[in-house]
mmCIF file of C-alpha atoms and ligand atoms in Angstrom:
data_model
loop_
_atom_site.group_PDB
_atom_site.id
_atom_site.type_symbol
_atom_site.label_atom_id
_atom_site.label_comp_id
_atom_site.label_asym_id
_atom_site.label_seq_id
_atom_site.Cartn_x
_atom_site.Cartn_y
_atom_site.Cartn_z
ATOM 1 C CA MET G 1 -158.717 -106.346 13.714
ATOM 2 C CA VAL G 2 -156.178 -103.717 14.755
ATOM 3 C CA ASN G 3 -156.603 -99.960 14.513
ATOM 4 C CA ASP G 4 -154.256 -97.748 12.491
ATOM 5 C CA GLU G 5 -152.628 -96.353 15.598
ATOM 6 C CA PHE G 6 -151.492 -99.776 16.819
ATOM 7 C CA LYS G 7 -150.409 -100.760 13.338
ATOM 8 C CA ALA G 8 -148.217 -97.637 13.067
ATOM 9 C CA TYR G 9 -146.789 -98.312 16.536
ATOM 10 C CA ALA G 10 -145.776 -101.862 15.583
ATOM 11 C CA GLU G 11 -144.420 -100.954 12.131
ATOM 12 C CA GLU G 12 -142.269 -98.209 13.620
ATOM 13 C CA ALA G 13 -140.052 -100.689 15.488
ATOM 14 C CA ILE G 14 -140.179 -103.864 13.360
ATOM 15 C CA ILE G 15 -138.208 -104.294 10.122
ATOM 16 C CA HIS G 16 -140.714 -104.399 7.301
ATOM 17 C CA THR G 17 -140.091 -107.897 5.894
ATOM 18 C CA TYR G 18 -143.722 -108.999 6.168
ATOM 19 C CA ASN G 19 -146.932 -107.410 4.961
ATOM 20 C CA ARG G 20 -148.956 -108.395 7.979
ATOM 21 C CA PHE G 21 -152.707 -108.870 8.117
ATOM 22 C CA PRO G 22 -154.392 -106.171 10.240
ATOM 23 C CA VAL G 23 -155.007 -108.376 13.240
ATOM 24 C CA ALA G 24 -153.192 -108.903 16.555
ATOM 25 C CA PHE G 25 -153.877 -112.304 18.075
ATOM 26 C CA ASP G 26 -154.084 -112.564 21.818
ATOM 27 C CA HIS G 27 -154.896 -116.132 22.842
ATOM 28 C CA GLY G 28 -156.241 -119.441 21.636
ATOM 29 C CA GLU G 29 -158.515 -122.233 22.772
ATOM 30 C CA GLY G 30 -158.807 -125.556 20.952
ATOM 31 C CA VAL G 31 -158.817 -124.694 17.242
ATOM 32 C CA TYR G 32 -160.002 -121.132 17.777
ATOM 33 C CA LEU G 33 -158.009 -117.922 18.091
ATOM 34 C CA TYR G 34 -159.055 -114.644 19.713
ATOM 35 C CA ASP G 35 -157.700 -111.236 18.770
ATOM 36 C CA THR G 36 -156.995 -108.360 21.144
ATOM 37 C CA GLU G 37 -160.568 -107.154 20.697
ATOM 38 C CA GLY G 38 -162.070 -110.500 21.637
ATOM 39 C CA LYS G 39 -163.110 -111.470 18.114
ATOM 40 C CA LYS G 40 -163.104 -115.249 17.537
ATOM 41 C CA TYR G 41 -161.484 -116.997 14.545
ATOM 42 C CA LEU G 42 -161.492 -120.585 13.320
ATOM 43 C CA ASP G 43 -157.870 -121.477 12.605
ATOM 44 C CA PHE G 44 -156.906 -123.391 9.456
ATOM 45 C CA GLY G 45 -153.340 -122.074 9.396
ATOM 46 C CA ALA G 46 -151.965 -123.254 12.766
ATOM 47 C CA GLY G 47 -149.208 -120.628 12.788
ATOM 48 C CA ILE G 48 -147.984 -122.104 9.470
ATOM 49 C CA ALA G 49 -148.403 -125.787 10.299
ATOM 50 C CA VAL G 50 -146.880 -125.437 13.773
ATOM 51 C CA ASN G 51 -149.740 -125.667 16.275
ATOM 52 C CA ALA G 52 -150.643 -129.285 15.560
ATOM 53 C CA LEU G 53 -152.245 -129.825 18.968
ATOM 54 C CA GLY G 54 -154.304 -126.635 18.855
ATOM 55 C CA TYR G 55 -154.299 -124.041 21.613
ATOM 56 C CA HIS G 56 -154.306 -124.026 25.407
ATOM 57 C CA VAL G 57 -153.450 -127.709 25.708
ATOM 58 C CA GLU G 58 -153.209 -128.182 29.451
ATOM 59 C CA ALA G 59 -150.914 -131.233 29.529
ATOM 60 C CA TYR G 60 -148.488 -129.509 27.149
ATOM 61 C CA ASN G 61 -148.559 -126.222 29.062
ATOM 62 C CA ASP G 62 -148.062 -127.980 32.391
ATOM 63 C CA ALA G 63 -145.009 -129.866 31.081
ATOM 64 C CA LEU G 64 -143.463 -126.591 29.910
ATOM 65 C CA LYS G 65 -144.261 -124.771 33.149
ATOM 66 C CA ALA G 66 -142.670 -127.589 35.158
ATOM 67 C CA GLN G 67 -139.518 -127.439 33.022
ATOM 68 C CA ILE G 68 -139.320 -123.637 33.375
ATOM 69 C CA ASP G 69 -139.199 -124.059 37.135
ATOM 70 C CA LYS G 70 -136.438 -126.699 36.888
ATOM 71 C CA LEU G 71 -134.047 -125.521 34.167
ATOM 72 C CA MET G 72 -134.499 -123.504 30.971
ATOM 73 C CA HIS G 73 -131.049 -123.754 29.508
ATOM 74 C CA ILE G 74 -127.600 -125.166 30.196
ATOM 75 C CA SER G 75 -125.812 -125.422 26.763
ATOM 76 C CA ASN G 76 -124.625 -128.462 24.875
ATOM 77 C CA LEU G 77 -121.551 -128.879 27.069
ATOM 78 C CA TYR G 78 -123.680 -131.082 29.360
ATOM 79 C CA TYR G 79 -126.313 -133.800 29.172
ATOM 80 C CA THR G 80 -129.959 -133.203 30.038
ATOM 81 C CA GLU G 81 -132.729 -135.752 30.437
ATOM 82 C CA PRO G 82 -135.271 -133.840 28.284
ATOM 83 C CA MET G 83 -132.887 -133.805 25.302
ATOM 84 C CA ALA G 84 -132.031 -137.509 25.591
ATOM 85 C CA ASP G 85 -135.715 -138.442 25.911
ATOM 86 C CA ALA G 86 -136.816 -136.222 23.013
ATOM 87 C CA ALA G 87 -134.030 -137.600 20.799
ATOM 88 C CA HIS G 88 -135.050 -141.195 21.523
ATOM 89 C CA LYS G 89 -138.693 -140.451 20.712
ATOM 90 C CA LEU G 90 -137.739 -138.733 17.445
ATOM 91 C CA VAL G 91 -135.435 -141.620 16.483
ATOM 92 C CA LYS G 92 -138.212 -144.118 17.157
ATOM 93 C CA ALA G 93 -140.850 -142.132 15.247
ATOM 94 C CA SER G 94 -138.598 -141.528 12.233
ATOM 95 C CA GLY G 95 -136.965 -144.951 11.890
ATOM 96 C CA LEU G 96 -133.579 -143.194 11.727
ATOM 97 C CA GLU G 97 -130.596 -143.290 14.096
ATOM 98 C CA ARG G 98 -129.440 -140.005 15.646
ATOM 99 C CA VAL G 99 -130.653 -136.453 16.178
ATOM 100 C CA PHE G 100 -129.141 -132.976 16.322
ATOM 101 C CA PHE G 101 -131.577 -130.380 17.688
ATOM 102 C CA THR G 102 -131.660 -126.908 16.130
ATOM 103 C CA ASN G 103 -133.680 -123.746 16.773
ATOM 104 C CA SER G 104 -135.573 -123.687 13.474
ATOM 105 C CA GLY G 105 -136.250 -125.512 10.238
ATOM 106 C CA THR G 106 -133.727 -123.362 8.426
ATOM 107 C CA GLU G 107 -130.975 -124.444 10.795
ATOM 108 C CA ALA G 108 -132.014 -128.069 10.361
ATOM 109 C CA ILE G 109 -131.425 -127.630 6.618
ATOM 110 C CA GLU G 110 -128.029 -126.032 7.287
ATOM 111 C CA GLY G 111 -127.094 -129.062 9.352
ATOM 112 C CA ALA G 112 -128.316 -131.486 6.684
ATOM 113 C CA ILE G 113 -126.196 -129.718 4.050
ATOM 114 C CA LYS G 114 -123.156 -129.945 6.323
ATOM 115 C CA VAL G 115 -123.769 -133.666 6.871
ATOM 116 C CA ALA G 116 -123.847 -134.201 3.092
ATOM 117 C CA ARG G 117 -120.683 -132.219 2.432
ATOM 118 C CA LYS G 118 -118.807 -133.848 5.300
ATOM 119 C CA TYR G 119 -119.911 -137.337 4.269
ATOM 120 C CA ALA G 120 -118.563 -136.760 0.770
ATOM 121 C CA PHE G 121 -115.397 -135.022 2.026
ATOM 122 C CA LYS G 122 -114.550 -138.014 4.204
ATOM 123 C CA LYS G 123 -114.718 -140.269 1.164
ATOM 124 C CA ASP G 124 -112.447 -138.377 -1.243
ATOM 125 C CA GLY G 125 -111.047 -135.298 0.516
ATOM 126 C CA CYS G 126 -112.522 -133.063 -2.202
ATOM 127 C CA THR G 127 -114.498 -129.862 -1.610
ATOM 128 C CA ASP G 128 -116.279 -129.490 -4.935
ATOM 129 C CA HIS G 129 -119.304 -131.713 -4.362
ATOM 130 C CA GLU G 130 -122.701 -130.790 -5.753
ATOM 131 C CA ILE G 131 -126.175 -130.906 -4.275
ATOM 132 C CA ILE G 132 -129.279 -131.315 -6.412
ATOM 133 C CA ALA G 133 -132.279 -129.315 -5.171
ATOM 134 C CA MET G 134 -135.728 -128.766 -6.692
ATOM 135 C CA GLU G 135 -137.388 -125.879 -8.480
ATOM 136 C CA HIS G 136 -140.227 -124.300 -6.439
ATOM 137 C CA SER G 137 -138.809 -125.741 -3.236
ATOM 138 C CA PHE G 138 -138.603 -123.875 0.047
ATOM 139 C CA HIS G 139 -136.000 -124.674 2.683
ATOM 140 C CA GLY G 140 -135.503 -121.432 4.614
ATOM 141 C CA ARG G 141 -133.923 -117.991 4.511
ATOM 142 C CA SER G 142 -130.350 -118.325 5.766
ATOM 143 C CA LEU G 143 -127.732 -118.304 3.001
ATOM 144 C CA GLY G 144 -127.275 -122.082 2.985
ATOM 145 C CA ALA G 145 -130.970 -122.926 3.082
ATOM 146 C CA LEU G 146 -131.710 -120.150 0.595
ATOM 147 C CA SER G 147 -129.125 -121.590 -1.784
ATOM 148 C CA VAL G 148 -131.156 -124.813 -2.097
ATOM 149 C CA THR G 149 -134.483 -122.940 -2.279
ATOM 150 C CA GLY G 150 -135.872 -123.064 -5.815
ATOM 151 C CA ASN G 151 -137.260 -119.555 -5.926
ATOM 152 C CA PHE G 152 -134.967 -117.109 -7.721
ATOM 153 C CA HIS G 153 -136.943 -114.127 -6.451
ATOM 154 C CA TYR G 154 -135.964 -115.038 -2.861
ATOM 155 C CA ARG G 155 -132.306 -115.606 -3.801
ATOM 156 C CA GLU G 156 -131.493 -112.897 -6.319
ATOM 157 C CA ALA G 157 -130.387 -109.979 -4.136
ATOM 158 C CA PHE G 158 -128.423 -112.221 -1.808
ATOM 159 C CA GLN G 159 -126.202 -113.939 -4.341
ATOM 160 C CA PRO G 160 -123.765 -115.566 -4.290
ATOM 161 C CA GLY G 161 -125.138 -118.430 -2.254
ATOM 162 C CA ILE G 162 -123.102 -121.362 -1.026
ATOM 163 C CA GLY G 163 -122.372 -122.635 -4.541
ATOM 164 C CA ASN G 164 -122.406 -126.014 -6.292
ATOM 165 C CA ILE G 165 -126.188 -126.286 -6.147
ATOM 166 C CA VAL G 166 -127.972 -127.646 -9.213
ATOM 167 C CA PHE G 167 -131.743 -127.310 -9.617
ATOM 168 C CA ALA G 168 -133.998 -129.935 -11.177
ATOM 169 C CA ASN G 169 -137.751 -130.115 -11.708
ATOM 170 C CA TYR G 170 -139.679 -131.771 -8.869
ATOM 171 C CA ASN G 171 -141.297 -135.087 -9.747
ATOM 172 C CA ASP G 172 -139.302 -135.141 -12.994
ATOM 173 C CA LEU G 173 -137.138 -138.225 -12.719
ATOM 174 C CA GLU G 174 -135.385 -137.775 -16.063
ATOM 175 C CA ASP G 175 -134.420 -134.205 -15.199
ATOM 176 C CA VAL G 176 -132.950 -135.244 -11.834
ATOM 177 C CA LYS G 177 -131.087 -138.164 -13.442
ATOM 178 C CA SER G 178 -129.607 -135.880 -16.093
ATOM 179 C CA LYS G 179 -128.124 -133.692 -13.347
ATOM 180 C CA ILE G 180 -126.451 -136.442 -11.356
ATOM 181 C CA ASN G 181 -122.703 -136.794 -11.878
ATOM 182 C CA GLU G 182 -119.697 -138.114 -9.938
ATOM 183 C CA LYS G 183 -119.623 -134.896 -7.874
ATOM 184 C CA THR G 184 -123.217 -135.221 -6.630
ATOM 185 C CA CYS G 185 -123.194 -135.746 -2.852
ATOM 186 C CA ALA G 186 -126.876 -135.209 -2.035
ATOM 187 C CA ILE G 187 -130.361 -134.775 -3.424
ATOM 188 C CA ILE G 188 -132.654 -132.646 -1.297
ATOM 189 C CA PHE G 189 -136.392 -132.135 -1.546
ATOM 190 C CA GLU G 190 -139.575 -131.754 0.462
ATOM 191 C CA THR G 191 -141.540 -135.005 0.638
ATOM 192 C CA VAL G 192 -144.563 -132.763 0.035
ATOM 193 C CA GLN G 193 -143.683 -129.345 -1.390
ATOM 194 C CA GLY G 194 -145.316 -126.738 0.847
ATOM 195 C CA GLU G 195 -144.649 -123.126 -0.169
ATOM 196 C CA GLY G 196 -144.285 -124.299 -3.761
ATOM 197 C CA GLY G 197 -147.991 -125.151 -3.895
ATOM 198 C CA ILE G 198 -148.689 -128.400 -1.963
ATOM 199 C CA TYR G 199 -147.288 -131.018 -4.335
ATOM 200 C CA PRO G 200 -146.719 -134.507 -2.876
ATOM 201 C CA ALA G 201 -143.794 -136.484 -4.277
ATOM 202 C CA GLN G 202 -144.901 -139.085 -6.784
ATOM 203 C CA LYS G 203 -144.265 -142.637 -5.668
ATOM 204 C CA GLU G 204 -142.106 -143.584 -8.628
ATOM 205 C CA PHE G 205 -140.059 -140.377 -8.304
ATOM 206 C CA ILE G 206 -139.148 -140.787 -4.649
ATOM 207 C CA GLN G 207 -138.616 -144.547 -4.809
ATOM 208 C CA GLU G 208 -136.417 -144.355 -7.890
ATOM 209 C CA ILE G 209 -134.358 -141.520 -6.388
ATOM 210 C CA ARG G 210 -133.907 -143.649 -3.277
ATOM 211 C CA ARG G 211 -132.639 -146.488 -5.461
ATOM 212 C CA ILE G 212 -130.238 -144.259 -7.402
ATOM 213 C CA CYS G 213 -128.921 -142.684 -4.181
ATOM 214 C CA ASP G 214 -128.164 -146.167 -2.816
ATOM 215 C CA GLU G 215 -126.499 -147.221 -6.039
ATOM 216 C CA LYS G 216 -124.292 -144.127 -6.292
ATOM 217 C CA ASP G 217 -123.721 -143.498 -2.574
ATOM 218 C CA ILE G 218 -125.517 -140.136 -2.706
ATOM 219 C CA LEU G 219 -127.345 -138.928 0.420
ATOM 220 C CA LEU G 220 -131.103 -138.450 0.145
ATOM 221 C CA ILE G 221 -132.180 -135.504 2.298
ATOM 222 C CA LEU G 222 -135.920 -135.185 2.840
ATOM 223 C CA ASP G 223 -137.250 -131.910 4.226
ATOM 224 C CA GLU G 224 -140.139 -132.792 6.543
ATOM 225 C CA VAL G 225 -140.233 -129.412 8.281
ATOM 226 C CA GLN G 226 -143.794 -128.773 7.106
ATOM 227 C CA CYS G 227 -145.143 -132.164 6.010
ATOM 228 C CA GLY G 228 -143.747 -134.152 8.953
ATOM 229 C CA MET G 229 -145.060 -134.683 12.480
ATOM 230 C CA GLY G 230 -148.293 -136.396 11.546
ATOM 231 C CA ARG G 231 -149.589 -133.805 9.117
ATOM 232 C CA THR G 232 -150.019 -136.257 6.234
ATOM 233 C CA GLY G 233 -151.484 -139.069 8.329
ATOM 234 C CA LYS G 234 -148.148 -140.784 8.997
ATOM 235 C CA MET G 235 -145.631 -139.491 11.510
ATOM 236 C CA PHE G 236 -143.360 -138.544 8.585
ATOM 237 C CA ALA G 237 -144.534 -138.234 5.000
ATOM 238 C CA TYR G 238 -141.805 -140.518 3.569
ATOM 239 C CA GLN G 239 -143.462 -143.364 5.499
ATOM 240 C CA HIS G 240 -146.215 -143.320 2.837
ATOM 241 C CA TYR G 241 -143.642 -144.493 0.294
ATOM 242 C CA GLY G 242 -141.917 -147.297 2.185
ATOM 243 C CA ILE G 243 -138.525 -145.605 2.075
ATOM 244 C CA LEU G 244 -136.140 -143.951 4.530
ATOM 245 C CA PRO G 245 -134.058 -140.841 3.831
ATOM 246 C CA ASP G 246 -130.405 -140.648 4.861
ATOM 247 C CA VAL G 247 -131.049 -137.291 6.478
ATOM 248 C CA MET G 248 -134.400 -135.836 7.504
ATOM 249 C CA THR G 249 -135.178 -132.320 8.682
ATOM 250 C CA SER G 250 -137.982 -131.486 11.087
ATOM 251 C CA ALA G 251 -139.261 -128.316 12.797
ATOM 252 C CA LYS G 252 -142.653 -126.512 12.755
ATOM 253 C CA ALA G 253 -144.940 -128.967 14.617
ATOM 254 C CA LEU G 254 -141.992 -130.727 16.278
ATOM 255 C CA GLY G 255 -142.344 -128.468 19.304
ATOM 256 C CA CYS G 256 -145.906 -127.269 18.669
ATOM 257 C CA GLY G 257 -144.948 -123.672 19.403
ATOM 258 C CA VAL G 258 -141.492 -123.576 20.965
ATOM 259 C CA PRO G 259 -138.727 -122.738 18.480
ATOM 260 C CA VAL G 260 -137.122 -126.101 17.790
ATOM 261 C CA GLY G 261 -136.002 -128.094 14.787
ATOM 262 C CA ALA G 262 -133.848 -131.132 14.198
ATOM 263 C CA PHE G 263 -131.899 -132.992 11.593
ATOM 264 C CA VAL G 264 -131.988 -136.730 11.957
ATOM 265 C CA VAL G 265 -129.511 -139.054 10.295
ATOM 266 C CA GLY G 266 -129.838 -142.675 9.268
ATOM 267 C CA LYS G 267 -127.247 -145.467 9.398
ATOM 268 C CA LYS G 268 -125.218 -144.299 6.422
ATOM 269 C CA ALA G 269 -124.574 -140.770 7.644
ATOM 270 C CA GLU G 270 -124.686 -141.271 11.376
ATOM 271 C CA GLU G 271 -120.943 -140.786 11.805
ATOM 272 C CA ALA G 272 -120.381 -138.054 9.227
ATOM 273 C CA LEU G 273 -120.318 -135.252 11.801
ATOM 274 C CA GLU G 274 -117.721 -135.519 14.544
ATOM 275 C CA PRO G 275 -116.903 -133.452 17.644
ATOM 276 C CA GLY G 276 -116.184 -129.882 16.570
ATOM 277 C CA ASP G 277 -118.057 -130.141 13.250
ATOM 278 C CA HIS G 278 -121.294 -128.520 14.341
ATOM 279 C CA GLY G 279 -122.835 -126.774 17.311
ATOM 280 C CA SER G 280 -125.508 -124.519 18.741
ATOM 281 C CA THR G 281 -125.741 -122.690 22.051
ATOM 282 C CA TYR G 282 -129.495 -123.101 22.455
ATOM 283 C CA GLY G 283 -129.994 -126.158 20.233
ATOM 284 C CA GLY G 284 -132.204 -128.680 22.026
ATOM 285 C CA ASN G 285 -132.092 -126.961 25.386
ATOM 286 C CA PRO G 286 -134.141 -128.558 28.194
ATOM 287 C CA PHE G 287 -137.049 -126.156 27.749
ATOM 288 C CA VAL G 288 -137.675 -126.896 24.069
ATOM 289 C CA THR G 289 -136.906 -130.603 24.292
ATOM 290 C CA ALA G 290 -139.313 -130.981 27.226
ATOM 291 C CA ALA G 291 -141.901 -129.644 24.772
ATOM 292 C CA VAL G 292 -140.819 -132.041 21.997
ATOM 293 C CA SER G 293 -140.996 -134.972 24.365
ATOM 294 C CA LYS G 294 -144.497 -134.013 25.510
ATOM 295 C CA VAL G 295 -145.616 -133.529 21.914
ATOM 296 C CA PHE G 296 -144.684 -137.135 21.070
ATOM 297 C CA ASP G 297 -146.522 -138.380 24.179
ATOM 298 C CA LEU G 298 -149.641 -136.404 23.298
ATOM 299 C CA PHE G 299 -149.592 -137.585 19.680
ATOM 300 C CA GLU G 300 -149.960 -141.092 21.107
ATOM 301 C CA SER G 301 -152.396 -140.480 23.930
ATOM 302 C CA GLU G 302 -154.646 -138.262 21.782
ATOM 303 C CA ASN G 303 -154.519 -140.587 18.733
ATOM 304 C CA ILE G 304 -153.523 -137.679 16.507
ATOM 305 C CA LEU G 305 -152.715 -139.811 13.455
ATOM 306 C CA ASN G 306 -156.118 -141.524 13.629
ATOM 307 C CA ASN G 307 -157.817 -138.154 13.699
ATOM 308 C CA VAL G 308 -155.850 -136.923 10.680
ATOM 309 C CA ASN G 309 -156.756 -140.049 8.734
ATOM 310 C CA GLU G 310 -160.405 -139.694 9.670
ATOM 311 C CA VAL G 311 -160.834 -135.978 8.954
ATOM 312 C CA ALA G 312 -158.516 -135.571 5.921
ATOM 313 C CA PRO G 313 -160.693 -137.510 3.411
ATOM 314 C CA TYR G 314 -163.673 -135.398 4.502
ATOM 315 C CA LEU G 315 -161.739 -132.150 3.990
ATOM 316 C CA ASP G 316 -160.607 -133.439 0.592
ATOM 317 C CA GLN G 317 -164.191 -134.260 -0.382
ATOM 318 C CA LYS G 318 -165.478 -130.849 0.718
ATOM 319 C CA LEU G 319 -162.716 -129.047 -1.196
ATOM 320 C CA GLN G 320 -163.467 -131.168 -4.270
ATOM 321 C CA GLU G 321 -167.067 -129.981 -4.049
ATOM 322 C CA LEU G 322 -165.809 -126.384 -4.255
ATOM 323 C CA VAL G 323 -163.816 -127.300 -7.373
ATOM 324 C CA ASP G 324 -166.981 -128.703 -8.944
ATOM 325 C CA LYS G 325 -169.138 -125.785 -7.894
ATOM 326 C CA TYR G 326 -167.054 -122.653 -8.545
ATOM 327 C CA ASP G 327 -165.412 -121.722 -11.849
ATOM 328 C CA VAL G 328 -162.585 -119.805 -10.150
ATOM 329 C CA VAL G 329 -161.538 -122.910 -8.216
ATOM 330 C CA LYS G 330 -159.295 -125.080 -10.358
ATOM 331 C CA GLU G 331 -158.196 -128.134 -8.374
ATOM 332 C CA THR G 332 -157.346 -129.572 -4.976
ATOM 333 C CA ARG G 333 -154.391 -131.743 -4.018
ATOM 334 C CA GLY G 334 -152.326 -132.766 -1.015
ATOM 335 C CA LEU G 335 -151.786 -135.467 1.541
ATOM 336 C CA GLY G 336 -153.607 -135.783 4.864
ATOM 337 C CA LEU G 337 -154.248 -132.424 6.511
ATOM 338 C CA MET G 338 -151.834 -130.636 4.186
ATOM 339 C CA ARG G 339 -154.019 -129.594 1.280
ATOM 340 C CA GLY G 340 -153.966 -126.956 -1.406
ATOM 341 C CA LEU G 341 -156.868 -125.430 -3.299
ATOM 342 C CA GLU G 342 -155.679 -123.895 -6.538
ATOM 343 C CA PHE G 343 -157.616 -121.004 -8.069
ATOM 344 C CA ASN G 344 -157.531 -119.484 -11.555
ATOM 345 C CA VAL G 345 -157.004 -116.106 -9.897
ATOM 346 C CA PRO G 346 -154.865 -114.697 -7.052
ATOM 347 C CA VAL G 347 -156.225 -115.706 -3.644
ATOM 348 C CA GLY G 348 -154.976 -112.756 -1.537
ATOM 349 C CA GLY G 349 -158.372 -111.076 -1.541
ATOM 350 C CA TYR G 350 -160.160 -114.268 -0.484
ATOM 351 C CA VAL G 351 -157.747 -114.827 2.387
ATOM 352 C CA SER G 352 -158.295 -111.263 3.670
ATOM 353 C CA LYS G 353 -162.075 -111.582 3.353
ATOM 354 C CA ALA G 354 -162.025 -114.887 5.226
ATOM 355 C CA LEU G 355 -160.060 -113.285 8.044
ATOM 356 C CA GLU G 356 -162.681 -110.538 8.312
ATOM 357 C CA LYS G 357 -165.309 -113.262 8.583
ATOM 358 C CA GLY G 358 -163.413 -115.064 11.342
ATOM 359 C CA LEU G 359 -161.510 -117.718 9.407
ATOM 360 C CA VAL G 360 -157.707 -117.913 9.369
ATOM 361 C CA LEU G 361 -156.390 -119.224 6.051
ATOM 362 C CA ILE G 362 -152.942 -118.968 4.507
ATOM 363 C CA SER G 363 -151.831 -119.014 0.901
ATOM 364 C CA ALA G 364 -149.006 -120.814 -0.896
ATOM 365 C CA GLY G 365 -147.820 -118.845 -3.884
ATOM 366 C CA THR G 366 -150.310 -116.417 -5.450
ATOM 367 C CA ASN G 367 -153.088 -118.748 -6.584
ATOM 368 C CA ILE G 368 -153.273 -121.400 -3.903
ATOM 369 C CA ILE G 369 -154.992 -121.490 -0.545
ATOM 370 C CA ARG G 370 -153.140 -123.814 1.802
ATOM 371 C CA PHE G 371 -155.023 -125.750 4.481
ATOM 372 C CA VAL G 372 -152.742 -126.762 7.360
ATOM 373 C CA PRO G 373 -155.092 -126.756 10.361
ATOM 374 C CA PRO G 374 -154.322 -128.025 13.845
ATOM 375 C CA LEU G 375 -154.371 -131.832 13.594
ATOM 376 C CA VAL G 376 -157.122 -132.008 16.227
ATOM 377 C CA ILE G 377 -159.862 -130.521 14.009
ATOM 378 C CA THR G 378 -163.119 -132.400 13.581
ATOM 379 C CA LYS G 379 -165.474 -132.770 10.611
ATOM 380 C CA ASP G 380 -167.684 -130.110 12.215
ATOM 381 C CA HIS G 381 -164.773 -127.673 12.011
ATOM 382 C CA VAL G 382 -164.369 -128.553 8.337
ATOM 383 C CA ASP G 383 -168.064 -127.779 7.780
ATOM 384 C CA GLU G 384 -167.700 -124.480 9.621
ATOM 385 C CA MET G 385 -164.655 -123.567 7.527
ATOM 386 C CA ILE G 386 -166.358 -124.477 4.236
ATOM 387 C CA GLU G 387 -169.405 -122.401 5.142
ATOM 388 C CA ILE G 388 -167.288 -119.283 5.706
ATOM 389 C CA LEU G 389 -165.168 -119.947 2.617
ATOM 390 C CA GLU G 390 -168.272 -120.332 0.443
ATOM 391 C CA ASP G 391 -169.573 -117.085 1.855
ATOM 392 C CA VAL G 392 -166.321 -115.455 0.739
ATOM 393 C CA LEU G 393 -166.407 -117.066 -2.724
ATOM 394 C CA LYS G 394 -169.959 -115.870 -3.308
ATOM 395 C CA GLY G 395 -168.613 -112.371 -2.559
HETATM 396 C C1 PLP B 1 -140.957 -123.469 7.085
HETATM 397 C C2 PLP B 1 -140.048 -124.347 6.318
HETATM 398 C C3 PLP B 1 -138.650 -124.287 6.464
HETATM 399 C C4 PLP B 1 -137.984 -123.259 7.329
HETATM 400 O O1 PLP B 1 -138.281 -123.425 8.655
HETATM 401 P P1 PLP B 1 -138.111 -122.187 9.685
HETATM 402 O O2 PLP B 1 -138.476 -122.769 11.007
HETATM 403 O O3 PLP B 1 -139.006 -121.101 9.213
HETATM 404 O O4 PLP B 1 -136.682 -121.795 9.661
HETATM 405 C C5 PLP B 1 -137.883 -125.208 5.778
HETATM 406 N N1 PLP B 1 -138.450 -126.133 4.986
HETATM 407 C C6 PLP B 1 -139.777 -126.211 4.814
HETATM 408 C C7 PLP B 1 -140.351 -127.272 3.939
HETATM 409 C C8 PLP B 1 -140.621 -125.316 5.454
HETATM 410 O O5 PLP B 1 -141.949 -125.376 5.261
#
């Protein structure tokens, strides 16, 4: 934990947009983190679902070091091998057609929105198309991504947003249907809502929306920034439902630590964007795409999906036992290693206590603890986590 002097030093120079926990992390090893004072922590947050492979992964680090010595950056005016390779691997893993690399999840959402508007514009030349987004969704903090984020508290002071966004209730088919009209160009949602409280899409909801989108030539945009990249036990969460989106956004674990995102388009929208329509100076530079490429290789060689599918049911079972045992714990839900534990009370105090006891947890909303550990955890790590968490719950 950090002392007051260091805390004051940091706060003095950083805009106060986060209430940070009083800890400064220094390095990691496997699924453990160490702070600047050498204290060890078991990590069930993974830098908000980013560090899927855990820490100090030699093969990953070596690939990045090698790329640093060759070429960090060259701009999108030229080809690079790392970008072409990473794009092919992402296309193969997603079942979609083409990739645009961004620097974050937010920018991936911006790109997806532009694809939808351009696709509709090319059809009728109009500029008044609508996008349906979901209540309690989270898509990022830039003005475009914020405009489709279903949390008025985040949006209020920054109005007006991009306009022509209509909100519907997640997993409420009738509500979504009632908001579709001839101006609707896209429907966007997270395949598993993350910030909103770990709610997986219901099968009937997502499949019926897919059908309606096909029927009415509306683009289905699925945000896989948090739930993608193996977290739910499939490479992308929509693969649980036997459907494909028209546009998919990825980030977080895509680079396992380097700032990279992507929007990936399927057959229908693959030619919506044309030269001059979109760009990024850094987007997909050789350094970050060398990381992406290595991440896909390691997911295969380390059998990451198998591990998720083996450990996730055990985590679910252990969390269910907490629901049965403690009155303050209400329910557990999720998919794979993306799980929520909902309490009848705010969880902030529990999260802080856990951190003091050497367990990194994160919340989603006020009443939910979110479990998004590195995807390489074992059942023993689950036991270790539960032991500390029970300690905290017993006060
Ligand atoms: C984190 C997140 C984003 C935003 O990604 P950034 O990399 O923080 O810009 C968008 N959508 C979802 C579902 C997320 O969890």
